[in-house]
Structures are given as structure tokens and as C-alpha cells.
mmCIF file of C-alpha atoms in Angstrom:
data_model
loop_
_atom_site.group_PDB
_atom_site.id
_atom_site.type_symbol
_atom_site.label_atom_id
_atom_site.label_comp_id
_atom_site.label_asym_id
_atom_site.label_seq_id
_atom_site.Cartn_x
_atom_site.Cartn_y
_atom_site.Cartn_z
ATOM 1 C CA UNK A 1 87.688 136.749 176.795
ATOM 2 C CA UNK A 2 90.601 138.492 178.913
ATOM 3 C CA UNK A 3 92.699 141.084 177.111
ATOM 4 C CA UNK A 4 95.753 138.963 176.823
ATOM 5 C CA UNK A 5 94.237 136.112 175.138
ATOM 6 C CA UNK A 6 92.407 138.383 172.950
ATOM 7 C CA UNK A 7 95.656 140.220 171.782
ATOM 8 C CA UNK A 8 97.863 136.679 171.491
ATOM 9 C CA UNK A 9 94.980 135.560 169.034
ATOM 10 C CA UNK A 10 95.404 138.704 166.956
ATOM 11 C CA UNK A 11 99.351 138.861 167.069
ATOM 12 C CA UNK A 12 99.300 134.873 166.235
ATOM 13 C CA UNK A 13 97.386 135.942 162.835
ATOM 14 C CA UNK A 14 100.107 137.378 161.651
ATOM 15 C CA UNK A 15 102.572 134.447 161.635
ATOM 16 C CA UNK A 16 103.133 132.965 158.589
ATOM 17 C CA UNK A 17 103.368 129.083 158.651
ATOM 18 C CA UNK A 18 103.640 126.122 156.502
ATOM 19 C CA UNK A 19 100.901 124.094 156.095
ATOM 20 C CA UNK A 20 100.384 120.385 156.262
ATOM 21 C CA UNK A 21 97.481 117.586 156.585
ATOM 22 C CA UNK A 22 98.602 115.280 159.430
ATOM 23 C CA UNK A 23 96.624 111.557 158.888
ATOM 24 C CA UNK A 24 96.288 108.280 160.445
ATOM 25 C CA UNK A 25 94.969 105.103 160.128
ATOM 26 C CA UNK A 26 94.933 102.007 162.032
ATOM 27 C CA UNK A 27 92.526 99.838 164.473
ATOM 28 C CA UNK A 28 90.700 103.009 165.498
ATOM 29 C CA UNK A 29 90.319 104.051 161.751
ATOM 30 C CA UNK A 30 91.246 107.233 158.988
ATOM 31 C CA UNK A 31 91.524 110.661 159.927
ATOM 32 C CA UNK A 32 93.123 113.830 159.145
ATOM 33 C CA UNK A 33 93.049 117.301 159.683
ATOM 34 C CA UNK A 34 95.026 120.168 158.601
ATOM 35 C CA UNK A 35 97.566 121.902 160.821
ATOM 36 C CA UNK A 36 100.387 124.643 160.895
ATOM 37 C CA UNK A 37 101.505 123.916 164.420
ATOM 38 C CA UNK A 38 104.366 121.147 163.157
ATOM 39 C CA UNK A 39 107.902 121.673 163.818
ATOM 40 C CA UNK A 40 110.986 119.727 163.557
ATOM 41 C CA UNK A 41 112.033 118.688 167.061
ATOM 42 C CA UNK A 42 115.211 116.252 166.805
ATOM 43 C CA UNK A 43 117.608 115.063 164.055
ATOM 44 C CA UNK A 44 119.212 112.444 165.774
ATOM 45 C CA UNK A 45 116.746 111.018 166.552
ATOM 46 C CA UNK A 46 114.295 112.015 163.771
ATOM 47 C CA UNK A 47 111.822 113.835 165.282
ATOM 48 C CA UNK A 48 109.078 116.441 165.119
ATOM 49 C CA UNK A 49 106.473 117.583 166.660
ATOM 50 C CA UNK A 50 102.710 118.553 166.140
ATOM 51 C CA UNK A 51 99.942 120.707 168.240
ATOM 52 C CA UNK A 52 96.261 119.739 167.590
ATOM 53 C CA UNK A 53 93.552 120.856 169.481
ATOM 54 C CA UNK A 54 92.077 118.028 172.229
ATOM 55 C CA UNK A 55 88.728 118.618 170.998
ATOM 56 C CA UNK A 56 89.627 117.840 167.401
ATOM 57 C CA UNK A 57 87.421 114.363 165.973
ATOM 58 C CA UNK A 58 90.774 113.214 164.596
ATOM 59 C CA UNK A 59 93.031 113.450 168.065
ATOM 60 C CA UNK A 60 91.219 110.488 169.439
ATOM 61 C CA UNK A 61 91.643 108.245 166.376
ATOM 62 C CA UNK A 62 95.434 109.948 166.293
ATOM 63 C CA UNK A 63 96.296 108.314 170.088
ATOM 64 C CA UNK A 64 94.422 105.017 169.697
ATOM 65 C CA UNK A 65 96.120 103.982 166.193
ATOM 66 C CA UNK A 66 99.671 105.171 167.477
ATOM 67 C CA UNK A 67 100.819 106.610 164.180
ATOM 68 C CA UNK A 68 100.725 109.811 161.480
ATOM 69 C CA UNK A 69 101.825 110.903 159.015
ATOM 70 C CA UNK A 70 102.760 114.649 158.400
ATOM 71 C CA UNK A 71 102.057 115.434 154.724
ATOM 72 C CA UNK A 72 103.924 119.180 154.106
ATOM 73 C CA UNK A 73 101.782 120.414 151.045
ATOM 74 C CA UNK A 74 102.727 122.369 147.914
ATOM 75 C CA UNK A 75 101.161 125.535 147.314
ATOM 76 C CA UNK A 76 99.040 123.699 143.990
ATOM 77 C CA UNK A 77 97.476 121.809 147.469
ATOM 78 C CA UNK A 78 95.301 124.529 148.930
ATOM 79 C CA UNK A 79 92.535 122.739 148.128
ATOM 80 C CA UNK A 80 93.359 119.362 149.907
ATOM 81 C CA UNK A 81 94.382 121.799 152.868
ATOM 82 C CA UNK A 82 90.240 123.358 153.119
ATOM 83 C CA UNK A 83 88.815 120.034 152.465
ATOM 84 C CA UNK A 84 91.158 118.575 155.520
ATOM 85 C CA UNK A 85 90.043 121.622 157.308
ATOM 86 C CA UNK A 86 86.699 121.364 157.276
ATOM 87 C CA UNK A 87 86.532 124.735 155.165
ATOM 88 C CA UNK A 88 85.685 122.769 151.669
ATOM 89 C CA UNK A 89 83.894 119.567 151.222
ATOM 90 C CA UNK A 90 84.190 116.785 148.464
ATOM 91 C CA UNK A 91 81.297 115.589 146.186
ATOM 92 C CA UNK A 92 80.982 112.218 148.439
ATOM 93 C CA UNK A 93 82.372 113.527 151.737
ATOM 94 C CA UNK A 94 85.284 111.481 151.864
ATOM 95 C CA UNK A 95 88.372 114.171 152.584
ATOM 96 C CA UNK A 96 90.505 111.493 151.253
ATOM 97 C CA UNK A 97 89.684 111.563 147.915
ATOM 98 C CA UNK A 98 90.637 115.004 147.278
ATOM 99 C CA UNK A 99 94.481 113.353 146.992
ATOM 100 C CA UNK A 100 96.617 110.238 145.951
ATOM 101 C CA UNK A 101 97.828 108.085 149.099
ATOM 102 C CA UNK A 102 99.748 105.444 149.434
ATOM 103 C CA UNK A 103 100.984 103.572 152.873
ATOM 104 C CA UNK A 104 104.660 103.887 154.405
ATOM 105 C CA UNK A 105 106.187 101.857 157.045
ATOM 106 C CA UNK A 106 103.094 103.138 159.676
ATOM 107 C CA UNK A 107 100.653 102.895 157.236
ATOM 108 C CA UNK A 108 98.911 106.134 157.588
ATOM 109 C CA UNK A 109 98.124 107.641 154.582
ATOM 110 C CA UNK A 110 100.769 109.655 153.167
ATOM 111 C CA UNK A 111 99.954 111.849 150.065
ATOM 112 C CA UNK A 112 101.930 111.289 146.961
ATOM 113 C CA UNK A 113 102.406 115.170 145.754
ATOM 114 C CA UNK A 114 103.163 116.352 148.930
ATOM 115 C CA UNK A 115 105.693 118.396 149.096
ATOM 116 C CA UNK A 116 107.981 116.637 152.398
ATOM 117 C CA UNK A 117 105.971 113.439 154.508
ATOM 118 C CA UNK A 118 107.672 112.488 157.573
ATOM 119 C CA UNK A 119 106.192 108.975 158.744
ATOM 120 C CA UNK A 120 105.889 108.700 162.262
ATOM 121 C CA UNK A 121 105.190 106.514 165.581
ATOM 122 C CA UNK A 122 103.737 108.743 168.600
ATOM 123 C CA UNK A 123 106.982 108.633 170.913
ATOM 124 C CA UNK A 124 105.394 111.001 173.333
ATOM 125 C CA UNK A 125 102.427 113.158 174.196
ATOM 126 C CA UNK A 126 101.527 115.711 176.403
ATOM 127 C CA UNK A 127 98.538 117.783 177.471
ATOM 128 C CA UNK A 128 98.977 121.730 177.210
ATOM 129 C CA UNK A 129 96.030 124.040 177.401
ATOM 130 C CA UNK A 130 93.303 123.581 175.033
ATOM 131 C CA UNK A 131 95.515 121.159 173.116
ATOM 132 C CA UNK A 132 97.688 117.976 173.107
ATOM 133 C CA UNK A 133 101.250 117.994 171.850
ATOM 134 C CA UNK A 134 102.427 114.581 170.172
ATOM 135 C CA UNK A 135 105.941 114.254 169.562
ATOM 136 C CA UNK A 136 106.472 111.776 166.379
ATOM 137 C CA UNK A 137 109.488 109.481 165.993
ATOM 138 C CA UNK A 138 109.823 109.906 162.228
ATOM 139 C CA UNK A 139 110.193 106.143 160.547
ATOM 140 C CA UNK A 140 110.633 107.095 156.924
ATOM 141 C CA UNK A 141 110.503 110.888 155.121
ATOM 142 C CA UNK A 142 110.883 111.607 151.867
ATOM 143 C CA UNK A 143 111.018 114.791 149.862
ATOM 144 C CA UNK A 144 110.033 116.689 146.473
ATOM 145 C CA UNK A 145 111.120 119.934 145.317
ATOM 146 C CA UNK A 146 107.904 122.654 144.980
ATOM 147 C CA UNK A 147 106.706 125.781 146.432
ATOM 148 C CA UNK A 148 105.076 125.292 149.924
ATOM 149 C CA UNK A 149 101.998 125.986 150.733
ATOM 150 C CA UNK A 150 101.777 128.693 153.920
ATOM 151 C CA UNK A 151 98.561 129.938 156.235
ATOM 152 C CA UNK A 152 98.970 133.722 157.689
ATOM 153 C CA UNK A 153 96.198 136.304 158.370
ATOM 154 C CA UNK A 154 93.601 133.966 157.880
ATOM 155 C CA UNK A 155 94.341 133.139 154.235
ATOM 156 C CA UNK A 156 96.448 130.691 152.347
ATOM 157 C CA UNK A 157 99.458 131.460 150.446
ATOM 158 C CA UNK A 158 103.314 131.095 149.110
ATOM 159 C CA UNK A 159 106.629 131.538 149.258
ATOM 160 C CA UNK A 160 108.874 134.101 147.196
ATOM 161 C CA UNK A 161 112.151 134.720 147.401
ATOM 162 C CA UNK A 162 113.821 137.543 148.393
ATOM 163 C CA UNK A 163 116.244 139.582 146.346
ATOM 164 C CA UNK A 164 119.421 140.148 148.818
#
């Protein structure tokens, strides 16, 4: 590994970012995975974008079915987070049942406690690197207040705020 790459990897550690499961379903099937490369991209139009490694299982089912949903997660979610990160697993396997879901407009699974889930329709995608980069035309979001859930220096934690 070159020196540059090696130093980006250790300087990216120490960004702190939120944390969210992004899911899908559709005529290629479920799947989900848990990211911290999501950023808003457009409000008018809604818009965001996400970062998931090509080689990921779920990127293939994520193109074919055309839709996901970004599920921001509380900080009482860390769990949901491993298990969609391959870092926990359930009793019966199925990552799914480690939250509630219900369907939006897409019909990927969105998770009922999230904290924010933005509904979306792939709009775009790109190739960058060693991942793909899907921009998401958001069709419905909704919101809860809550404490988010954030990923830095290889371990999960939350928000305070600061006294000014």
C-alpha cells in the first residue's frame, strides 16, 4: 500500500459521521448495509447522495431494484447498525429482524425508529474508485426527534452539545 493511501485511511478515522442503514427491495430482492458516506446533495430537488463500495453483496440488488431507502439511526440503534454491518449477527440470520419496517412510496424497507428516512429512486450513478456513487431522488422523508447515532475512530457513538 503507497504512503498516501495509507495516511488518507488513517486521517479518514478520525472523521466523525452519522450513521445510517441504506435498504432496498424490489424484483432483485432485500438488502441493506450500513453506511456513513450519505450526504444531502439538493433541496430543490430533494436529493442526496450515498457511497457504497462496488464490491458490496447489496450494490447489485441496490441498481437492479432502482430504489433505497436511507434510514438515519438514533444512537439506541447501534445494534441494528453491526447487524447491517456484518459486525453482529441475529439468532436466524435475517438482518431485518433486528428492526420494525414498514414500506413508503418505493417500497424499500424503511425502519420505523429511525431517526430521519429519506425514500428514494436512483436518479443517477456513477463509478469512482473502489466504489459507486448513487445519487437518490428523495420521494418521501420523514423525521423524529433523538440523538443520532455517529461512527469515528473505529467505534460507534453520540452527539453532545456544546456549551458556547
Amino acid at each position: 500500500m503507497d504512503k498516501t493511501r495509507t495516511d488518507f485511511i488513517s486521517a479518514m478515522r478520525q472523521l466523525a459521521s452519522g450513521v445510517s442503514v441504506v435498504t432496498t427491495d424490489g424484483p432483485a430482492g432485500r438488502a441493506g448495509l450500513t453506511v456513513s458516506a450519505m450526504c444531502s446533495l439538493s433541496a430543490d430537488p430533494p436529493a442526496l447522495l450515498i457511497c457504497i463500495n462496488r464490491q458490496s453483496r447489496a450494490m447489485a440488488t441496490l441498481r437492479r431494484n432502482g430504489v433505497f431507502c436511507v434510514n438515519v439511526l438514533a444512537i439506541e440503534q447501534m445494534e441494528v447498525a453491526r447487524i447491517f454491518a456484518g459486525q453482529a449477527n441475529t439468532s436466524d440470520g435475517d438482518k431485518f429482524a433486528s428492526a420494525r419496517w414498514e414500506q413508503l412510496v418505493t417500497g424499500a424497507p424503511a425502519a420505523q425508529d429511525a431517526l430521519a428516512v429519506f425514500d428514494c429512486r436512483i436518479a443517477q450513478g456513477m463509478p469512482y474508485g473502489s466504489h459507486d456513487i448513487l445519487i437518490g431522488a428523495v420521494a418521501e422523508a420523514r423525521m423524529r426527534e433523538g440523538r443520532p447515532l455517529v461512527y469515528s475512530n473505529r467505534a460507534y457513538g453520540g452527539v453532545a452539545p456544546v456549551a458556547v
